[in-house]
Coordinates of C-alpha atoms and ligand atoms in Angstrom, one line a residue:
X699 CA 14.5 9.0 18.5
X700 CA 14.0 12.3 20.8
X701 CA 13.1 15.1 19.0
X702 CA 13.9 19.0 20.6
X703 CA 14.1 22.4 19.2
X704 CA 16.8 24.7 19.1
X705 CA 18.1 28.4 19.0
X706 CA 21.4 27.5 17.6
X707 CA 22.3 29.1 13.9
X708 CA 22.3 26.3 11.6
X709 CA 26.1 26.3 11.3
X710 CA 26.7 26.7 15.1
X711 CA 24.8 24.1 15.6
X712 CA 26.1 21.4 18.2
X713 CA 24.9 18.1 16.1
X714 CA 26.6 15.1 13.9
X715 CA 24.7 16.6 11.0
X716 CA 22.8 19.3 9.2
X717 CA 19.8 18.5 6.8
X718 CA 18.7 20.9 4.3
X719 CA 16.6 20.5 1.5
X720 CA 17.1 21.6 -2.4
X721 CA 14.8 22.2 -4.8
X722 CA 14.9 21.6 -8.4
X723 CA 13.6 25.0 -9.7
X724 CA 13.6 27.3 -6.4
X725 CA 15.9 29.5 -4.3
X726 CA 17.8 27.7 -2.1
X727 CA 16.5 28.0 1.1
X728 CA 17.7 30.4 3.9
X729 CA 20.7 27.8 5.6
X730 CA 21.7 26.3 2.1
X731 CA 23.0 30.3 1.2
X732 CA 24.5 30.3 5.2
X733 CA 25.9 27.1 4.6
X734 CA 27.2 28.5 1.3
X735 CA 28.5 31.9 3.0
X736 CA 30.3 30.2 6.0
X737 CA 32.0 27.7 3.4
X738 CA 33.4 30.3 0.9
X739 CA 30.5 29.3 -1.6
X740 CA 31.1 25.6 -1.7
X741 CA 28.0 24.8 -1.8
X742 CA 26.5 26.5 -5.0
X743 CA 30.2 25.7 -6.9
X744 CA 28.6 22.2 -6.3
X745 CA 24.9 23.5 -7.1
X746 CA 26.3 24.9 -10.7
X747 CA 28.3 22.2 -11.4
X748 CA 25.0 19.6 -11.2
X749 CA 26.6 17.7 -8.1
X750 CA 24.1 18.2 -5.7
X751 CA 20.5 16.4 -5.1
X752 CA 17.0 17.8 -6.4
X753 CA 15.1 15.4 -7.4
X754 CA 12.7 14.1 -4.5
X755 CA 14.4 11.1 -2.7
X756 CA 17.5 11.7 -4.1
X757 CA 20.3 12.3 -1.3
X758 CA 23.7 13.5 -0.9
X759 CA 26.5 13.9 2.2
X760 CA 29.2 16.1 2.6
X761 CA 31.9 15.5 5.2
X762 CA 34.0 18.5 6.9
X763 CA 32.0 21.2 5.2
X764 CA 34.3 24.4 6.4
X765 CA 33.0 26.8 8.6
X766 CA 30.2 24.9 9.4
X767 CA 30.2 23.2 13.3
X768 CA 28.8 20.2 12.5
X769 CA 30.6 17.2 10.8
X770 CA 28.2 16.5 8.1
X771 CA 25.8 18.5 5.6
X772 CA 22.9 16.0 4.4
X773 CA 21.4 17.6 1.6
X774 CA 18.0 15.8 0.5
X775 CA 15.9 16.8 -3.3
X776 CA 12.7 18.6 -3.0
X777 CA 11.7 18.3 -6.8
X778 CA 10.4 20.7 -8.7
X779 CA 8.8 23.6 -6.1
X780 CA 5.3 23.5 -7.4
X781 CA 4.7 19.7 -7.4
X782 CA 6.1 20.3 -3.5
X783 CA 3.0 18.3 -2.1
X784 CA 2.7 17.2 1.9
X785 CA 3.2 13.4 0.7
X786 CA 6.4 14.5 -1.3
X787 CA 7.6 16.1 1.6
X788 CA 6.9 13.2 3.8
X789 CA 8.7 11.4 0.9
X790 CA 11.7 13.2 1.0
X791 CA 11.9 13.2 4.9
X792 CA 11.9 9.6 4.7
X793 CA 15.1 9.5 2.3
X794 CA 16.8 12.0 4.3
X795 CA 16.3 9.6 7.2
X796 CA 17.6 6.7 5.2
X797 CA 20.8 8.6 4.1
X798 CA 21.3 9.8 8.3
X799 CA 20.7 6.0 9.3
X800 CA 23.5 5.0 6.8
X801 CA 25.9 7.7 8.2
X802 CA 27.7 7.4 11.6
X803 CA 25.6 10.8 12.5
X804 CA 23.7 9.9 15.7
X805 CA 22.0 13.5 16.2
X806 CA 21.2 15.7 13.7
X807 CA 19.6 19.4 13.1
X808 CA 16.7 19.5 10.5
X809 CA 16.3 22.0 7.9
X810 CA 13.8 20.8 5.9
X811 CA 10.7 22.9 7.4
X812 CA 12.7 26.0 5.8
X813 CA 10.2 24.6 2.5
X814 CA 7.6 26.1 1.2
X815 CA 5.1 22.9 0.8
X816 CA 1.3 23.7 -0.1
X817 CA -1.1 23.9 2.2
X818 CA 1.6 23.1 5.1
X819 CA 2.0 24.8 7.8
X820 CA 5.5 24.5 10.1
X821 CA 3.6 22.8 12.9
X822 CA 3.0 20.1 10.1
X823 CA 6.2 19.8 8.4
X824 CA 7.5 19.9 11.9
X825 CA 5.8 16.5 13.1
X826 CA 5.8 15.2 9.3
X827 CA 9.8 15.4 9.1
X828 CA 10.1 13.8 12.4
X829 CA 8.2 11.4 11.8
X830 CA 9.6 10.3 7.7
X831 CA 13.7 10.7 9.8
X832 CA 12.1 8.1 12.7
X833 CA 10.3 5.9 9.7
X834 CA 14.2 5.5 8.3
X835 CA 15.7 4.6 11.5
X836 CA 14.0 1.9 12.7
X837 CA 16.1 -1.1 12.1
X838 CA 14.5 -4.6 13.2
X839 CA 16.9 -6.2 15.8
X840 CA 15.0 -8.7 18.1
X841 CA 16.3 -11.9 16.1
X842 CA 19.3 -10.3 14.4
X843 CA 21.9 -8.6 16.5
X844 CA 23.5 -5.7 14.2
X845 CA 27.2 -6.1 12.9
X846 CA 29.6 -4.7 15.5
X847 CA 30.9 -1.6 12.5
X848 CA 27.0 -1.7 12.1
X849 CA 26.1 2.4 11.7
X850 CA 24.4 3.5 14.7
X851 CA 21.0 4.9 15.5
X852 CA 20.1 8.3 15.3
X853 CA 19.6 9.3 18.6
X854 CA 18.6 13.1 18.9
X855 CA 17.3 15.3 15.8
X856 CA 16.8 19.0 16.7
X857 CA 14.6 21.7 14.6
X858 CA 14.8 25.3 14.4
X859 CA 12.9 27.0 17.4
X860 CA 9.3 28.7 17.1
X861 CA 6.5 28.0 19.3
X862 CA 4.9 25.7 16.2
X863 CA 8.0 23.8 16.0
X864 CA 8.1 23.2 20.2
X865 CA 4.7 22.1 20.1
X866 CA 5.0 19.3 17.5
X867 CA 8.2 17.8 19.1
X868 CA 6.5 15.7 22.3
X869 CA 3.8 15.1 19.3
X870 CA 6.1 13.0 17.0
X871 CA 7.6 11.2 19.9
X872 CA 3.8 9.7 20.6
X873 CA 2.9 9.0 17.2
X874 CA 6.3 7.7 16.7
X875 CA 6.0 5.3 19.4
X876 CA 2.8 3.7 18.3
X877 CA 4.7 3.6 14.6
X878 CA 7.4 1.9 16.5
X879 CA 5.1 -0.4 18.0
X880 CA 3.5 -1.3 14.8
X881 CA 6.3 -2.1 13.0
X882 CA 8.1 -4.2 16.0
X883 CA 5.0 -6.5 16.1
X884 CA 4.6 -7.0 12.0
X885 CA 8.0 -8.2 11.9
X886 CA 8.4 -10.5 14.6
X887 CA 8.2 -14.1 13.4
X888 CA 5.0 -15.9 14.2
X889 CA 6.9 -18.3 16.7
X890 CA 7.4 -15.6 18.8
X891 CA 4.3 -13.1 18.0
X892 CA 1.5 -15.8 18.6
X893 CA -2.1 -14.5 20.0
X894 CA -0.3 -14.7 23.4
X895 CA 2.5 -12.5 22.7
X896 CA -0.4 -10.2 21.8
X897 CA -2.1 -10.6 24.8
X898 CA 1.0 -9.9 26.9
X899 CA 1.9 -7.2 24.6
X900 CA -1.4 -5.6 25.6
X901 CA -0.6 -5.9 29.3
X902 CA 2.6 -4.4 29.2
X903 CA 0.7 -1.2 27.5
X904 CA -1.5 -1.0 30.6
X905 CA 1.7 -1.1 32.8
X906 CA 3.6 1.7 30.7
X907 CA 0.3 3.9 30.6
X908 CA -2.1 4.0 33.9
X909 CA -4.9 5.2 32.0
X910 CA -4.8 2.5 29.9
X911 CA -7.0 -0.7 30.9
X912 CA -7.2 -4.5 29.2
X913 CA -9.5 -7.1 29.1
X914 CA -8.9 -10.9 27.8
X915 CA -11.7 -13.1 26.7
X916 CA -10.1 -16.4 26.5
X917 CA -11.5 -19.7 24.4
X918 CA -13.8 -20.6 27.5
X919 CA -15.2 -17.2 27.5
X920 CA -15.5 -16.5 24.3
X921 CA -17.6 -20.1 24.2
X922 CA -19.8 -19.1 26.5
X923 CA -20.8 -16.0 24.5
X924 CA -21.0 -18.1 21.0
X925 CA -18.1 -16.2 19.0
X926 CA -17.6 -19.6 17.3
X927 CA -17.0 -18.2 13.9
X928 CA -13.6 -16.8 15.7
X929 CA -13.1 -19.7 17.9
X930 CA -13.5 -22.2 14.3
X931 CA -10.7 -20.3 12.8
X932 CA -8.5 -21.0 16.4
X933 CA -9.7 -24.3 16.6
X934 CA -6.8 -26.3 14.6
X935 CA -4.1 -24.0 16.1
X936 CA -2.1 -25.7 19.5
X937 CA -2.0 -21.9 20.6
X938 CA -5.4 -20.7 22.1
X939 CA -7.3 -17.6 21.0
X940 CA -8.4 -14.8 22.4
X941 CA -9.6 -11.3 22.3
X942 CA -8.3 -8.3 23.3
X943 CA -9.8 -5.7 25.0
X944 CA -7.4 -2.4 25.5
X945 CA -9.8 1.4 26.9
X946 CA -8.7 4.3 27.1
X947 CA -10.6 7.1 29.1
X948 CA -9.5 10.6 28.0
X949 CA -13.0 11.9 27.3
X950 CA -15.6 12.6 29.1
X951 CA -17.7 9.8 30.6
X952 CA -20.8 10.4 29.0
X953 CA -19.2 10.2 25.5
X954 CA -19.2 6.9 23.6
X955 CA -16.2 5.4 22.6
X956 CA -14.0 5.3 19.2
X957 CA -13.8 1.8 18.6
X958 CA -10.6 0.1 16.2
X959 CA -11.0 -4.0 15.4
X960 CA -8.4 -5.3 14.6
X961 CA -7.2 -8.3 12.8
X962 CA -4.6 -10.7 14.5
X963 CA -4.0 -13.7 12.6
X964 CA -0.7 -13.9 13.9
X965 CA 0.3 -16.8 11.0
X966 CA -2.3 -17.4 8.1
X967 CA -1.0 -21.2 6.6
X968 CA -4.6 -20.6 5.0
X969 CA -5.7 -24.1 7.1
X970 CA -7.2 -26.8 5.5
X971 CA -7.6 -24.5 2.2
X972 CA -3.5 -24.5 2.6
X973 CA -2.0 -21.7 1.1
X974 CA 1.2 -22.7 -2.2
X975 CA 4.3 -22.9 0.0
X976 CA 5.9 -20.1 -1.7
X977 CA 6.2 -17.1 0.0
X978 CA 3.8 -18.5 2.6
X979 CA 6.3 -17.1 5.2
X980 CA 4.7 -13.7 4.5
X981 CA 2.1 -14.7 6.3
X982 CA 3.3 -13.3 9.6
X983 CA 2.0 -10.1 9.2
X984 CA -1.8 -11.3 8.9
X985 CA -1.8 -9.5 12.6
X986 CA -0.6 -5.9 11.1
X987 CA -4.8 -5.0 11.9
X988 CA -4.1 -5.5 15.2
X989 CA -0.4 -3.9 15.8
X990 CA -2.1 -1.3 14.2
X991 CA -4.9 -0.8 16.6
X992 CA -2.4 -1.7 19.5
X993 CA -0.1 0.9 18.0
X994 CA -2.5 3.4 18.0
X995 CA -3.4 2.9 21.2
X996 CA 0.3 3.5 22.6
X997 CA 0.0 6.7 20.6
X998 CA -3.1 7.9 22.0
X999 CA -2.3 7.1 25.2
X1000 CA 1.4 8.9 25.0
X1001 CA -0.7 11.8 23.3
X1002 CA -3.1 11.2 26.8
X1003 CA -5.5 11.9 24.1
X1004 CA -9.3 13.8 25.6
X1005 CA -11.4 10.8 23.7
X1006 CA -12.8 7.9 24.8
X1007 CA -11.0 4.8 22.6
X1008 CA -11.5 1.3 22.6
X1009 CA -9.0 -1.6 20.9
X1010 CA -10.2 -5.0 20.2
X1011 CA -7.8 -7.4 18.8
X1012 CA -9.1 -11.2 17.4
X1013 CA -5.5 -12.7 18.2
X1014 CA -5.8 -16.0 16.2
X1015 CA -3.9 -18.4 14.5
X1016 CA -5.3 -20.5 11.3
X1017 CA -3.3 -24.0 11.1
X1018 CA -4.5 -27.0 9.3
X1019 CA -5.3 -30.1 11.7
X1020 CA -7.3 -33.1 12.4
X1021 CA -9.7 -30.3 14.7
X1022 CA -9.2 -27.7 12.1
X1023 CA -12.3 -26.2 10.5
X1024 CA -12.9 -27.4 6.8
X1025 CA -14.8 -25.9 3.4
X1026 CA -18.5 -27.2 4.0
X1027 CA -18.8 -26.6 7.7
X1028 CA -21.5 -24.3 8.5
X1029 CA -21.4 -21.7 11.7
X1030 CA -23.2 -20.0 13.7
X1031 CA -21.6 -16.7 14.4
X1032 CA -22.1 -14.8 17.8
X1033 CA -25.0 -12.6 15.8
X1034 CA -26.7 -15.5 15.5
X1035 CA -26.3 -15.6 11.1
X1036 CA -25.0 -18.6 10.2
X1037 CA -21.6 -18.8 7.4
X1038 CA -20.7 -21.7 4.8
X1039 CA -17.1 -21.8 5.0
X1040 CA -15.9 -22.5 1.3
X1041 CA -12.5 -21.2 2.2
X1042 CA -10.8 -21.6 5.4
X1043 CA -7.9 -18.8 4.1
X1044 CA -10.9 -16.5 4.5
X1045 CA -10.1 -16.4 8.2
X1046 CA -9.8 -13.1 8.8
X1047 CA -13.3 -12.0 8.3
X1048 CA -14.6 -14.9 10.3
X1049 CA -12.7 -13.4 13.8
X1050 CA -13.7 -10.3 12.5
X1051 CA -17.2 -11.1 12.4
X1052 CA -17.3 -12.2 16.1
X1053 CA -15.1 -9.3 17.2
X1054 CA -17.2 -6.9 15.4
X1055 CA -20.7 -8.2 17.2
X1056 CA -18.6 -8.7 20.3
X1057 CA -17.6 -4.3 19.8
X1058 CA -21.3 -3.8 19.0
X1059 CA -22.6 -5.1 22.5
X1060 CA -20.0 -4.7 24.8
X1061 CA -18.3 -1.3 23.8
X1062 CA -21.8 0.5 21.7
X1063 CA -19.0 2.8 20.0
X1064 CA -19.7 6.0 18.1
X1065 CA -17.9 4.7 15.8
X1066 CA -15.8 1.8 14.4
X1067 CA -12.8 0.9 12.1
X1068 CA -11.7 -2.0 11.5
X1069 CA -8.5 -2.6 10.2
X1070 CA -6.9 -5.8 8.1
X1071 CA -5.3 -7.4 5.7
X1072 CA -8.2 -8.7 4.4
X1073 CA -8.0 -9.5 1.1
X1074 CA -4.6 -10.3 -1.6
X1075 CA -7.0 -8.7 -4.0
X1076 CA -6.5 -5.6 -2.8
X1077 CA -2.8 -5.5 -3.2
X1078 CA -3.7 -6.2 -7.3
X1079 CA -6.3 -3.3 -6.7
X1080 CA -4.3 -0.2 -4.9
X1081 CA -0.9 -1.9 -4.7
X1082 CA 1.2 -0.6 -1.7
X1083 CA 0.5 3.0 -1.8
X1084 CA -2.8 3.3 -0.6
X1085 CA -5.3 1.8 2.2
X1086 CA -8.5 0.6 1.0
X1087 CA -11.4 2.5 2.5
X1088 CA -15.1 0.6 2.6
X1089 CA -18.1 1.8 4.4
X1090 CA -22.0 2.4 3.6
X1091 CA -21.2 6.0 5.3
X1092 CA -19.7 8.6 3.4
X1093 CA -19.5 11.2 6.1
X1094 CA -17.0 8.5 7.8
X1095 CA -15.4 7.5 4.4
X1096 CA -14.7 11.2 4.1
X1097 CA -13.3 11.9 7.5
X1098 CA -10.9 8.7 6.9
X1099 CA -9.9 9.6 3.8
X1100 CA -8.9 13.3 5.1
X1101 CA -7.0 12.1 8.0
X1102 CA -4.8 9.8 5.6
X1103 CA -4.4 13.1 3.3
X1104 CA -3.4 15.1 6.0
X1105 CA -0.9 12.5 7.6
X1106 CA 0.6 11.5 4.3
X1107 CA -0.5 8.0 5.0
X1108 CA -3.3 7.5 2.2
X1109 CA -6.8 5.7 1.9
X1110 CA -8.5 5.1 -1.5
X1111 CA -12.3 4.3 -1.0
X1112 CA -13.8 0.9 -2.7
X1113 CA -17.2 0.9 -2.8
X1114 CA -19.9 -1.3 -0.8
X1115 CA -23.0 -1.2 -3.4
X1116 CA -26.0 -3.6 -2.4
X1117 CA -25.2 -4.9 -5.9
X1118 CA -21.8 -7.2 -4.8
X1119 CA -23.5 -8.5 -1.7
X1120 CA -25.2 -11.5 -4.2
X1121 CA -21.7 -12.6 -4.5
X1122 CA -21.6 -14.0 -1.1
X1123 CA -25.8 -16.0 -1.5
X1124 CA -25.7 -19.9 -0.5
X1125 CA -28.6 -22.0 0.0
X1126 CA -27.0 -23.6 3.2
X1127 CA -26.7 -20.5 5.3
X1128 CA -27.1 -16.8 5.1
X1129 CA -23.7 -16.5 3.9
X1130 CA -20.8 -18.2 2.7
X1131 CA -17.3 -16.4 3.5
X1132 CA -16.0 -16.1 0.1
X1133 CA -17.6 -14.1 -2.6
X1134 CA -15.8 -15.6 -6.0
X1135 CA -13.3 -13.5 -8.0
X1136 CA -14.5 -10.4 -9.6
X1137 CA -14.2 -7.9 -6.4
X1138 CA -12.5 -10.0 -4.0
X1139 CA -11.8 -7.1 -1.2
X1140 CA -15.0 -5.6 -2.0
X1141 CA -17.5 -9.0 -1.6
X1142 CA -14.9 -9.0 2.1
X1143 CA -16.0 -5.8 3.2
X1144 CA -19.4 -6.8 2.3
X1145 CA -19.3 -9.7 4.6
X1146 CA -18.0 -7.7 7.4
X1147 CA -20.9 -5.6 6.8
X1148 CA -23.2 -7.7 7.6
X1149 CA -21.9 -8.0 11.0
X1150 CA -21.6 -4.4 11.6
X1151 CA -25.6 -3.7 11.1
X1152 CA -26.4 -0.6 13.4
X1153 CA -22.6 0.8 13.8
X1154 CA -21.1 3.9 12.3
X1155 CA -18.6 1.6 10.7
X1156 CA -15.8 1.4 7.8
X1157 CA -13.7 -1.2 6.8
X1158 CA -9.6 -0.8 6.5
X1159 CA -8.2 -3.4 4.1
X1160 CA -4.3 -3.1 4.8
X1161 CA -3.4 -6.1 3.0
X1162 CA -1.0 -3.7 0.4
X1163 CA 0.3 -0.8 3.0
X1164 CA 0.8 -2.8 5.8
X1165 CA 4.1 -4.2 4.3
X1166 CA 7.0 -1.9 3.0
X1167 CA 8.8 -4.2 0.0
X1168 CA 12.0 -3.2 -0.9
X1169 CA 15.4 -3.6 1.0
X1170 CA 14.9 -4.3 3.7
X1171 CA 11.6 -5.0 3.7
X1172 CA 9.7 -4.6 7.3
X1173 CA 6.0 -4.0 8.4
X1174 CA 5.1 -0.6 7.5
X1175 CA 4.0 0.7 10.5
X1176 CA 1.2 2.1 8.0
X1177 CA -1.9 3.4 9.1
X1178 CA -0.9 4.3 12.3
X1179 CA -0.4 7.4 11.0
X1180 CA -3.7 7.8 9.3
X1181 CA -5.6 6.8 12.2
X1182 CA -3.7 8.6 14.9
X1183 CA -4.9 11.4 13.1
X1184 CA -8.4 10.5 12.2
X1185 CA -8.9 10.6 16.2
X1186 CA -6.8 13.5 16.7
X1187 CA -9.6 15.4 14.2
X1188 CA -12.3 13.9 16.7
X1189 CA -10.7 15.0 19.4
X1190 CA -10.3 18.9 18.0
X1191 CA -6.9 18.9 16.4
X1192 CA -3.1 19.2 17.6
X1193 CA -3.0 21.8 19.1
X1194 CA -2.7 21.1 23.4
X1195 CA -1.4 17.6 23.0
X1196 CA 2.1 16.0 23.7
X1197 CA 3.1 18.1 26.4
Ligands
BES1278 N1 -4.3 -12.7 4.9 C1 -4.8 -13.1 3.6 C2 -4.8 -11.9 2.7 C3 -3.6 -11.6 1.9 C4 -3.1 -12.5 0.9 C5 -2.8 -10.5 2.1 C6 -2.0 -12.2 0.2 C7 -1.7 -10.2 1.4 C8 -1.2 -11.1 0.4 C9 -6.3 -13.5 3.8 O1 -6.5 -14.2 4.9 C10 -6.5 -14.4 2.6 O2 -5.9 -15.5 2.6 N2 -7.4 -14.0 1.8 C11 -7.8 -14.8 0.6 C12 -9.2 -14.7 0.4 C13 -9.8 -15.6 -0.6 C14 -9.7 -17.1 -0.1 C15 -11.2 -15.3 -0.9 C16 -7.0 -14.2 -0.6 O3 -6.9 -13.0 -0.7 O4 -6.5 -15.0 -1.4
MN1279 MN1 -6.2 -16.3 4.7
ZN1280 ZN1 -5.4 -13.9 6.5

C-alpha cells in the first residue's frame, strides 16, 4: 500500500473511496458536514435516523453518494469523543481498513486525522491511520491463490496535505514493510519457513538494502564456539541450524550497537517432551521473535535509520528423534553454566541462551531485546493484547513500555525479583530449564537472565501478541511496531526520516 498526500477537497477527490470518521457524542467533523452539503444533507438524514456508525470498530459504506466524486463514502465509529485514546484510534483505523479491503475500492482518501484524539498530534494520527488501513489489507497468499471475484487490494490511500501529514507518508511505507515482513514469515507453514528459509530471507534483506550486512554461523561454526545449548535443541531436526547475524550502520562508528535476539524455532513439535497433537499445528509461529527482529530490520533500514542495530536470529527447529536431546541431559551452554533439561518444549530459551552470550561477545551492544514466544503462560497471563515486558532495568522497562504506548502496540511489565530465580535450583547443574508452574513466563525470563549478566537487557515474551485470532487468523505482525519505535526514540524521534 503507497501512501501520498493530497490538495484535493474531500469530495473532489480522485479516489474509489472516502473515509471519515463519526463520533458518538461530537460534531461531526469538517468533510462529514461537506459531504453532507454536497449530498443535499444525506448524510445527517441518516445521522438522525441512527443509521450511521459510532461506536469504535463499527463500520458502514455508502455507494453513489451524490455530489461527492468518489464512488464510495466509508464512514468508520469513533466512540464516545473523550474515551478518543491513540489505541482507539489505531482501533478504528484498523476496522476502517477491514471494511476498504472488503470493498472493490483500490485507493482511497483518509479522513480520519480530521479527530481530535488526546495527546495526538496529525503527524501521529497520520502514520497511525496508515498503518491500522495497511494492518487490514494484508491478505496471506503464498499457499492460497485468492478467488478470481476475490476483492482487490487497496493500492493507493491519500491524506489531506500539511507538511506533518507529507512527512509521515514515506514513514508508514517503512514501518509498514517490516509489518509486512513480519506477518509474511509468521504465517508461512514450517515446510517452507525452516531456519534456512530464514537464512535466505536475511540475504535477500542485504540485497534489497546496501547498508544492510549478514552473517551465518552454521552447526560447524557454532560447534567450534560451544553454543551447544542451541545446537542440542537442532540436533534431532534433518534441517541444520544456524544463527543469523543482520548490522546495520546508520550511526556513528563510535557508537555501540542496539541489539534485538530473536527467537526462530521455525516448528516447536515440543521434541522428545512431544507436545498433545491438538492444535500442535500452531506451532509455526515459534519463529515470530525472529520475523520480528528481521522485520524491524527492513524497517530500519527503509527508514535508513542514524543508529547502529544489530539482529540475531537462533533459526532452529525442535523435532523428536533417535539424536534428539532428552529430559535429563545436562549442557554446557556457550557461557560456560551448565542446564538440566527437564523439558525439551523449553527450547526456546535454550537457543536463546547461546544467542544471547553469542550478542554479548561478538556485538557488546548498548543495549538488547530479545524477543519470543517464550512461554504459553503468558497468553493465560496478558492474553493477546499486550507484550510481556521483563528486565532487572527499569529505565529500559520504561523506555519499552513508552514506545509500545506511543505506537499503539502495548507491553505490560512482569517482574524479575531475585525471589522466582529458586524456581529454576537443581543439584545436577546450575540450572534446569524449566521453573515449575506458578510464574511460568516469569521463572523464563529469569533463565534468560542469567545469560544476559553485564548487558542492558529486557526480555519480550510474544507468545500472546504475536498471533491475531479471529477470522482469519494470521501472525500479527506485533511488535514491530513497538520496537520500530523504541529505536526511533533512540535515534531522536520522527522527525527527518522516510524521505
Ligand atoms: N513455543 C512455546 C510457547 C507457547 C506455547 C506459545 C503455547 C504459545 C502457545 C514454548 O516453546 C513452550 O513450549 N513453552 C512451554 C514451556 C514449559 C515446558 C515450561 C509452555 O509454555 O508450555
Ligand atoms: Mn516449546
Ligand atoms: Zn517454543
Amino acid at each position: 500500500m503507497q501512501f501520498t498526500t493530497t490538495q484535493d477537497a474531500p469530495v473532489d477527490a480522485s479516489s474509489d473511496c472516502l473515509i471519515i470518521g463519526l463520533t458518538e457524542d461530537g460534531q461531526p467533523g469538517s468533510s462529514f458536514q461537506a459531504i453532507d452539503q454536497a449530498s443535499d444533507g444525506l448524510l445527517s438524514r441518516l445521522n438522525e435516523a441512527g443509521e450511521l456508525p459510532r461506536k469504535i470498530g463499527k463500520t458502514l459504506v455508502l455507494h453513489a453518494v451524490p455530489g461527492v466524486t468518489a464512488a464510495r463514502v466509508l464512514i468508520a465509529g469513533l466512540g464516545k469523543t473523550d474515551k478518543l485514546d491513540g489505541v482507539r484510534f489505531y482501533k478504528a483505523s484498523c476496522a476502517a481498513g477491514k471494511a476498504l479491503r472488503q470493498s472493490r475500492a483500490t485507493s482511497a482518501h483518509c479522513l480520519l486525522t480530521e479527530a481530535n484524539v488526546a495527546d495526538r498530534d496529525l503527524a501521529w494520527k497520520t502514520r497511525q491511520a496508515a498503518l491500522g488501513l495497511a494492518w487490514s489489507d494484508y491478505v496471506y497468499s503464498a499457499t492460497k491463490k485468492p478467488d478470481a471475484d476475490a476483492f482487490p487490494p487497496t493500492e493507493r490511500v491519500s491524506f489531506p496535505h500539511s507538511d506533518e501529514a507529507a512527512g509521515q507518508t514515506g514513514i508508514a511505507e517503512a514501518v509498514q514493510a517490516g509489518i509486512q515482513l513480519c506477518r509474511d514469515l509468521g504465517d508461512l507453514p514450517p515446510n517452507i519457513c525452516n531456519p534456512g528459509y530464514l537464512v535466505d530471507t536475511a540475504r535477500r534483506m542485504t540485497q534489497e538494502h546496501p547498508g544492510l550486512e549478514v552473517e551465518i554461523l552454521d552447526e560447524e561454526r557454532m560447534a567450534e564456539l560451544d553454543m551447544n545449548s542451541l545446537l542440542a535443541v537442532g540436533q534431532g531436526s534433518a534441517n541444520p541450524s544456524y544463527l543469523i547475524h543482520l548490522s546495520w550502520r546508520g550511526g556513528p562508528d563510535e557508537d555501540r550497537p542496539l541489539a534485538l535476539v530473536g527467537k526462530g524455532i521455525t516448528f516447536d513439535t515440543g521434541g522428545i517432551s512431544l507436545k498433545p497433537r491438538d492444535l500442535m499445528e500452531q506451532m509455526k509461529f515459534d519463529m515470530c521473535g525472529a520475523a520480528t527482529a528481521l522485520g524491524v530490520m527492513a524497517a530500519v533500514a527503509h527508514l535508513k535509520l542514524p543508529l547502529n542495530v544489530d539482529c540475531i536470529v537462533a533459526a532452529v527447529e525442535n523435532m523428536p528423534d533417535g539424536k534428539a536431546y532428552r529430559p535429563g541431559d545436562v549442557i554446557t551452554t556457550m557461557s560456560g553454566k551448565t542446564v538440566e533439561v527437564h523439558n525439551t518444549d523449553a527450547e526456546g530459551r535454550m537457543i536463546l541462551a547461546d544467542a544471547l552470550t553469542w550478542t554479548g561477545q561478538f556485538v557488546k551492544p548498548a543495549a538488547t531485546v530479545d524477543i519470543a514466544t517464550l512461554t504459553g503462560a503468558c497468553v493465560v497471563a496478558l492474553g493477546h493484547h499486550a507484550s510481556a515486558v521483563m528486565t532487572p532495568d527499569d529505565a529500559l522497562a520504561e523506555e519499552l513500555l513508552a514506545a509500545g504506548n506511543e505506537a499503539a502496540d502495548r507491553g505490560w511489565r512482569l517482574p524479575l525479583w531475585d525471589d522466582y530465580q529458586e524456581q529454576i535450583d537443581t543439584p545436577f547443574a546450575d540450572m534446569k530449564n524449566i521453573g515449575g508452574m506458578p510464574a511460568g513466563s516469569i521463572t523464563a525470563g529469569c533463565f534468560l537472565s542469567r545469560f544476559a549478566e553485564g548487558q542492558r537487557w529486557a526480555h519480550l515474551d510474544i507468545a500472546g501478541s504475536a498471533w491475531q485470532w479471529g477470522k482469519p487468523e494470521s501472525a500479527s505482525g506485533r511488535p514491530v511496531g513497538l520496537l520500530v519505535q523504541w529505536l526511533v526514540d533512540r535515534a531522536g524521534g520522527w522527525s527527518g526520516l522516510g524521505r
